[in-house]
Coordinates of C-alpha atoms (C1' of nucleotides) and ligand atoms in Angstrom, one line a residue:
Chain Q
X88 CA -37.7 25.2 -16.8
X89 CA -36.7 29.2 -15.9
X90 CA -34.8 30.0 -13.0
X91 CA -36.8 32.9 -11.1
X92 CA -34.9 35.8 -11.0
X93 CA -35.7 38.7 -8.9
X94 CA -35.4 42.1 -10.5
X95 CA -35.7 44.5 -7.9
X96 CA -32.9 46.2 -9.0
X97 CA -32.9 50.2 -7.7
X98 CA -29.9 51.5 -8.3
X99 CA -27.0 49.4 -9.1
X100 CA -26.0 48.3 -5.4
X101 CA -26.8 45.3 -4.3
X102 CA -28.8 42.3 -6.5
X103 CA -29.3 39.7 -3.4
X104 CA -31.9 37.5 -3.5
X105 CA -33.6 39.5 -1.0
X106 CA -34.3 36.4 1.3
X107 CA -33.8 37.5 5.0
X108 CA -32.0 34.9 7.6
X109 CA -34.9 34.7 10.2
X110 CA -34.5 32.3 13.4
X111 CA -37.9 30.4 12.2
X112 CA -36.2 29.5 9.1
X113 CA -33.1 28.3 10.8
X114 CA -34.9 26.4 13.1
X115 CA -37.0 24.9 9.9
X116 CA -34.2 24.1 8.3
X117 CA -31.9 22.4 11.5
X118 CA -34.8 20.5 12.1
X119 CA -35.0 18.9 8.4
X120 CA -31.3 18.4 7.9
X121 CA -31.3 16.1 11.2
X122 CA -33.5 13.9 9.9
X123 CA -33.7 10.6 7.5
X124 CA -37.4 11.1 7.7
X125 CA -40.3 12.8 5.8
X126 CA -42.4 14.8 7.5
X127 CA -45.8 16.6 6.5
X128 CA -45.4 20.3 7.6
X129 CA -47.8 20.2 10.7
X130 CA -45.1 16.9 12.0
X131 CA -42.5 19.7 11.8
X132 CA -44.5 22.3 13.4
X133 CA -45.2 20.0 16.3
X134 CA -41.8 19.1 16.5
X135 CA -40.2 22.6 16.6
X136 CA -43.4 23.8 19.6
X137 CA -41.8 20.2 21.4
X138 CA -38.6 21.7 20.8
X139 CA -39.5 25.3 22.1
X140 CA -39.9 27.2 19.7
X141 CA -42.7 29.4 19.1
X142 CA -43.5 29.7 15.7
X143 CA -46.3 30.2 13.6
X144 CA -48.0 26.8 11.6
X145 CA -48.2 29.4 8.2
X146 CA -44.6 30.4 8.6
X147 CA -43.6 26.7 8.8
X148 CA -45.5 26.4 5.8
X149 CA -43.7 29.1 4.0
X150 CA -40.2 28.2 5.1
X151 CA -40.6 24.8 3.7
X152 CA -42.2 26.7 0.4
X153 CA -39.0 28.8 -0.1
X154 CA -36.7 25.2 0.3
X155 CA -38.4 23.2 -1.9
X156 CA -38.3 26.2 -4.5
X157 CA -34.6 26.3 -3.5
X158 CA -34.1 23.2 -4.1
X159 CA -33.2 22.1 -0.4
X160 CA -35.6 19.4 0.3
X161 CA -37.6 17.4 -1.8
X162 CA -41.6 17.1 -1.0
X163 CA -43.6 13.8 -1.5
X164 CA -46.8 13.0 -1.2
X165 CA -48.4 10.3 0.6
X166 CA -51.6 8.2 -0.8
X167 CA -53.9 10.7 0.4
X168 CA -52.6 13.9 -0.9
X169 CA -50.5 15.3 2.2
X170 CA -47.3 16.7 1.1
X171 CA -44.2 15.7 3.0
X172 CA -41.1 17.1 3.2
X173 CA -37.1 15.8 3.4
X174 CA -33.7 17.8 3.3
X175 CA -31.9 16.2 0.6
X176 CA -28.8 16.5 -1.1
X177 CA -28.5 18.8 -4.2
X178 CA -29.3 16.8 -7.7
X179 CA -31.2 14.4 -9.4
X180 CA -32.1 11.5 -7.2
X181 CA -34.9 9.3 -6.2
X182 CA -35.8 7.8 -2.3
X183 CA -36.5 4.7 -0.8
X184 CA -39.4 5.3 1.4
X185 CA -40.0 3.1 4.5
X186 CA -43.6 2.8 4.6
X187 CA -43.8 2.1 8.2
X188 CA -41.3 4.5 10.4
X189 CA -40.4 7.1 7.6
X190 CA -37.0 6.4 7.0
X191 CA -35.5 6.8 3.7
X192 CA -32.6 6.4 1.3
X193 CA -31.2 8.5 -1.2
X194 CA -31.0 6.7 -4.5
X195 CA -29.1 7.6 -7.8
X196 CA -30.7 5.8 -10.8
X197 CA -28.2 5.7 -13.9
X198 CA -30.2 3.1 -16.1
X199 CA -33.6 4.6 -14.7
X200 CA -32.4 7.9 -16.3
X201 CA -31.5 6.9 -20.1
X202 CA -34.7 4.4 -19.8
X203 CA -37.0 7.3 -19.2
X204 CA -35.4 9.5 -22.0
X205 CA -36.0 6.4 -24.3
X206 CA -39.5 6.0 -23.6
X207 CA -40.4 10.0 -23.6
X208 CA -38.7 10.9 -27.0
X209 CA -40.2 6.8 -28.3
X210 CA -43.3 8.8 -27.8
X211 CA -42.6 12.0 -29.1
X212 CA -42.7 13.9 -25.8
X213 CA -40.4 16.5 -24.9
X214 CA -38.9 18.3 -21.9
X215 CA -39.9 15.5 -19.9
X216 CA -39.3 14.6 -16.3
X217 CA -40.0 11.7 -14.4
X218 CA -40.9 10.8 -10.3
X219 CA -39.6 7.5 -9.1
X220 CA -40.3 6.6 -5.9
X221 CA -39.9 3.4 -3.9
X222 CA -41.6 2.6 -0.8
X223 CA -41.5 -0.4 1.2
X224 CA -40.3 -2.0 5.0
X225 CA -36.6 -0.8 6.1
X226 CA -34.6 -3.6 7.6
X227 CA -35.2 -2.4 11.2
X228 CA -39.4 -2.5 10.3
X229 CA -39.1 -6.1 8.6
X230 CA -37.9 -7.3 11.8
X231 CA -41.4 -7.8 13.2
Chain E
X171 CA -53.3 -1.6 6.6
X172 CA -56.1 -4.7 6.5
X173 CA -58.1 -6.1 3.7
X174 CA -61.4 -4.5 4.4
X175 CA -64.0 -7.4 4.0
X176 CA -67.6 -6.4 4.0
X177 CA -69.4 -8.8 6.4
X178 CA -73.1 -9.0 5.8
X179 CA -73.5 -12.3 5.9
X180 CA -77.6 -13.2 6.1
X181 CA -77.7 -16.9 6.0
X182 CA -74.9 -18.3 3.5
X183 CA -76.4 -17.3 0.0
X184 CA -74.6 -15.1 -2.3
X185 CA -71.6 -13.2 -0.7
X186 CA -71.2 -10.7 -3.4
X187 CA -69.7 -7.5 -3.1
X188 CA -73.4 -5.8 -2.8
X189 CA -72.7 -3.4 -5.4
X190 CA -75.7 -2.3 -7.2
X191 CA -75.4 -1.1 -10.9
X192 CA -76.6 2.7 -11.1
X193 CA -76.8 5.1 -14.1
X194 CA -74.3 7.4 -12.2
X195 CA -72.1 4.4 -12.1
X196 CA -72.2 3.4 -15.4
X197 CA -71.7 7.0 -16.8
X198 CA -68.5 7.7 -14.9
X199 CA -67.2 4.6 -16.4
X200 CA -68.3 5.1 -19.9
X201 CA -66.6 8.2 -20.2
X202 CA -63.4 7.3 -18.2
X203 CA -63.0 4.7 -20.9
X204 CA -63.7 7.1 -23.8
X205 CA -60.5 9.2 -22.5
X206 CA -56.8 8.6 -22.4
X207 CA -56.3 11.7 -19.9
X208 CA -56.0 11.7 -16.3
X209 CA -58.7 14.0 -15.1
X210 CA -59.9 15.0 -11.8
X211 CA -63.3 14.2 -9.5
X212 CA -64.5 17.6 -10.6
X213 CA -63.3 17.7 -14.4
X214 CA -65.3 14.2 -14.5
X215 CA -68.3 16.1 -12.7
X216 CA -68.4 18.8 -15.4
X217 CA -68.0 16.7 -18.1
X218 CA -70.9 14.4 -17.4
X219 CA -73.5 17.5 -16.9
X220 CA -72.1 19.2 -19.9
X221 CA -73.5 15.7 -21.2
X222 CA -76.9 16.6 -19.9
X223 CA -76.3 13.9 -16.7
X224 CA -77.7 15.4 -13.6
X225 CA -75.1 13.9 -11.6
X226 CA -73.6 14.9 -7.9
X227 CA -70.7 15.6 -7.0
X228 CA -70.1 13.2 -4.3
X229 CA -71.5 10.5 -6.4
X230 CA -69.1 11.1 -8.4
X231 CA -66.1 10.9 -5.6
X232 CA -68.1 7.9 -4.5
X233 CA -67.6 5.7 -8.2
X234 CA -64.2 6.9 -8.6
X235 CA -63.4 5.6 -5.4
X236 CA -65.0 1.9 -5.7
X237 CA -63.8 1.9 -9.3
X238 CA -60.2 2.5 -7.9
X239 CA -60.5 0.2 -4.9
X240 CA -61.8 -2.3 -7.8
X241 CA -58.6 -1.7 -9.9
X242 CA -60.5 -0.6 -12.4
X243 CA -59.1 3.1 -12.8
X244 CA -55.4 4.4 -11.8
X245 CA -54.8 7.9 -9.5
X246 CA -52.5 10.2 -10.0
X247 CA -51.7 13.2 -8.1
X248 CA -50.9 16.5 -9.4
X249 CA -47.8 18.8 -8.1
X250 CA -50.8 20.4 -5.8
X251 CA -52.0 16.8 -4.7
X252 CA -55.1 17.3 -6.2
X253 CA -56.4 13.1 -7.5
X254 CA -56.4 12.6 -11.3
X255 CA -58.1 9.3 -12.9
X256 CA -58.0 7.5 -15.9
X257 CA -59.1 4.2 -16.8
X258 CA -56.3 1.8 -17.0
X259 CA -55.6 -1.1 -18.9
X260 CA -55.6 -4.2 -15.5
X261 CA -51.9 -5.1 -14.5
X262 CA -48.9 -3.4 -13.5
X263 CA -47.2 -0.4 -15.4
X264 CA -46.5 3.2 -15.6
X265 CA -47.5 6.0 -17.4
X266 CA -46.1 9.5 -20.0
X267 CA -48.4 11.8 -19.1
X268 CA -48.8 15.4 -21.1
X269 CA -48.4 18.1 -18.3
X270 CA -50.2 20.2 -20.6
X271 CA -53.2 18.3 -21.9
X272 CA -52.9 15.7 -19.7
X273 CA -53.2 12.8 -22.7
X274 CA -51.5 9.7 -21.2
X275 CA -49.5 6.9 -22.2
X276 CA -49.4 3.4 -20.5
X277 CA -45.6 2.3 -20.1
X278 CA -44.8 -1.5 -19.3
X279 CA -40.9 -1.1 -17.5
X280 CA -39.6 -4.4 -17.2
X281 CA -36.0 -3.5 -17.0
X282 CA -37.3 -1.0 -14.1
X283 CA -38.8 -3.4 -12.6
X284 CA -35.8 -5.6 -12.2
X285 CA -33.9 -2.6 -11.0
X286 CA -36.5 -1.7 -8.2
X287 CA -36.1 -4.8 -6.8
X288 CA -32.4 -5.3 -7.2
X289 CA -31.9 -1.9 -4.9
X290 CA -34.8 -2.8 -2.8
X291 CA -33.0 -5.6 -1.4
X292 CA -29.4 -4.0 -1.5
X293 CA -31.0 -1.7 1.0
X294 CA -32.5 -4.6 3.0
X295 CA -36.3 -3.2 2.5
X296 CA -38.6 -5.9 2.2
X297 CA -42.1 -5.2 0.7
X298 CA -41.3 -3.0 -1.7
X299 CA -43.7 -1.6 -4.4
X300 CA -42.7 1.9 -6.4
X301 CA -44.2 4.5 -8.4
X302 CA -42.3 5.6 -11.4
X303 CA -44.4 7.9 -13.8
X304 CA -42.9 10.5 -16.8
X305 CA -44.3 14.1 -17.4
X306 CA -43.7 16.3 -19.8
X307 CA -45.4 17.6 -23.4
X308 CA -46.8 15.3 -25.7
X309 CA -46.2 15.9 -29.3
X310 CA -49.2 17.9 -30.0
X311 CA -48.5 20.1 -27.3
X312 CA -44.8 20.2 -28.5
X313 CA -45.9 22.1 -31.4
X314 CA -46.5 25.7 -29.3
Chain W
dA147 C1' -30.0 54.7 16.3
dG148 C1' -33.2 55.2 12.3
dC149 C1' -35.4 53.4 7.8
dT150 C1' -37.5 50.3 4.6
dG151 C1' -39.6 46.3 3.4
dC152 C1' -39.8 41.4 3.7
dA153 C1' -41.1 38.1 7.4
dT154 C1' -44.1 36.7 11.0
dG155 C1' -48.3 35.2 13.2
dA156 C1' -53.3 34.6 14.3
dG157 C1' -57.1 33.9 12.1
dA158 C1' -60.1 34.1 8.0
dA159 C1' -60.5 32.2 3.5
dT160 C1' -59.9 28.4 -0.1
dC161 C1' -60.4 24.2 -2.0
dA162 C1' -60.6 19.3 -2.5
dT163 C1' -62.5 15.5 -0.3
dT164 C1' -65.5 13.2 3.1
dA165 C1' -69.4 12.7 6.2
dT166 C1' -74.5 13.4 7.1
dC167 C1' -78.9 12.0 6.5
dA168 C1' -83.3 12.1 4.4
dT169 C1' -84.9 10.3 0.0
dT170 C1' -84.7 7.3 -4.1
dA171 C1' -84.4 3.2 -6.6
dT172 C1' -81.8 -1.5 -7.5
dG173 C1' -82.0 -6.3 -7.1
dT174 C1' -84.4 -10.0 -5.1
dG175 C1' -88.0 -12.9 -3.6
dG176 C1' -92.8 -13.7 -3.1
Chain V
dC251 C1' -95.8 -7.6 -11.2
dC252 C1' -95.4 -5.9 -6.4
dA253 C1' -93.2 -5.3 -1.9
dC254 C1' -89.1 -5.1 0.8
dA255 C1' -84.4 -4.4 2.5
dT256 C1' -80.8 -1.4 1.8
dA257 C1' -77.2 0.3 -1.1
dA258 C1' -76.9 4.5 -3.6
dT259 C1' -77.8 9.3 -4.4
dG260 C1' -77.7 14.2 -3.7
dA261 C1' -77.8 18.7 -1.3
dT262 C1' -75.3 20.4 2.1
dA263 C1' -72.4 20.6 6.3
dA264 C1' -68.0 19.3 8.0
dT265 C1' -63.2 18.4 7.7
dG266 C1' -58.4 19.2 6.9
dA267 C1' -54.6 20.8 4.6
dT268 C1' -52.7 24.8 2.5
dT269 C1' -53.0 29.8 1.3
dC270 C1' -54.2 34.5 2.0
dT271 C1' -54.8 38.9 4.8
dC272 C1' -53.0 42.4 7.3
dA273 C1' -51.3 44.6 11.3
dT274 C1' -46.9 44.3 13.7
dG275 C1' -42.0 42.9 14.0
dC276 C1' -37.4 42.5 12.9
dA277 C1' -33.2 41.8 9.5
dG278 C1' -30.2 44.3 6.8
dC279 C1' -28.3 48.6 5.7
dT280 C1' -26.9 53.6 6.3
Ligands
ZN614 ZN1 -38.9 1.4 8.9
ZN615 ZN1 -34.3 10.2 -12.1
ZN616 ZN1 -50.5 17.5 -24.6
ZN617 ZN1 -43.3 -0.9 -12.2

DNA sequence: AGCTGCATGAGAATCATTATCATTATGTGG
DNA sequence: CCACATAATGATAATGATTCTCATGCAGCT
């Protein structure tokens, strides 16, 4: 996998990513990071019009673009196709998904690791990646 | 959630499923079990006409979607949530799919399996079922 | 303050999937 | 073998999520 790299380079002053700090993205952002929950992007874009803020349901959508390309949340996908979106922490990791309120759980997966390279290169695959994702009833949900 | 349970009970004769065997049926099947890729509703579609089957779509979308209720074929999503099927061998496992041609490999995982479980419970989720599949290039598609 | 160009927003456009509904044909029973 | 009840089909409209368009706005810089 490449790491895009800008080149819009003019002169030889500055080489920034050329990403401007807009409120809408803050507020994108500061909404995901205080939450253990995924949300699809329309959830968020209710949220932040609860909250206040008027913003636009295609700028949501692009804010969350740019993240998951950055690599601040991760994006699943429920059974029928939506995408839904979680601020993470930076690395490799998989999630315990409560299927009933959201909640999830960061999960590191040593053994899961080595046993996928196994199987891949047993095969004669290459640059191979793997999704691992758990879903179930959270201790609070299986109280019912 | 809920077992859907058709109730067209007439007098207390046969309480089959009521699924009639059709042509369209029977050709989606066929050549789902001819093919060890994952491919989606409208791959399947073009496929069978290229066969000379004058097929709909939606009848196609129709017998991928009783055939996957039935268990009888596994979905996948793609990175852009489109639904990818491919007849599946009954029983749990995983899969190595080619992110390139999209061949596919069926994966038992018991030592996954065991894990799942172990840090389901550590986490007190109850209920718990995952998804673990493996992308990458098979080794045909290695050679490029 | 003045510029430049990415970002925004409202709505149109896509695209996959589902719903309609009139028509066909499967499975059954006479 | 024929008639019937009805699930299945197919052409098309509808839905819903995500992306694109483009005129206007604003962040970053001089
Ligand atoms: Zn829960
Ligand atoms: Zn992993
Ligand atoms: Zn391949
Ligand atoms: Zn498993």
């Amino acid at each position: 996998m490449g790491t895009g790299t800008p080149a819009t380079e003019t002169t030889m002053t500055s080489t920034r990513p050329t990403t401007r700090n807009t409120w809408q993205r803050a507020a994108v952002r500061d909404l995901l990071e205080n939450s253990a929950e995924f949300r699809t992007a329309q959830q968020i874009h209710d949220l932040l019009k609860e909250h206040g803020a008027k913003i636009g349901l295609a700028t949501v959508y692009r804010a969350l673009q740019a993240m998951s390309e950055a690599g601040e949340v991760d994006v699943l996908r429920t059974v029928d196709g939506e995408a839904t979106y979680r601020h993470c922490s930076s690395g490799h990791h998989h999630h315990l998904v409560c299927r009933s309120c959201g909640y999830s759980v960061e999960i590191a997966a040593r053994p899961v690791e080595e046993w996928a390279n196994e199987v891949a290169a047993a095969n004669g695959f290459t640059d191979v990646g793997h999704e691992v994702e758990m879903f179930g009833l959270c201790a609070e949900c299986s109280k019912r």
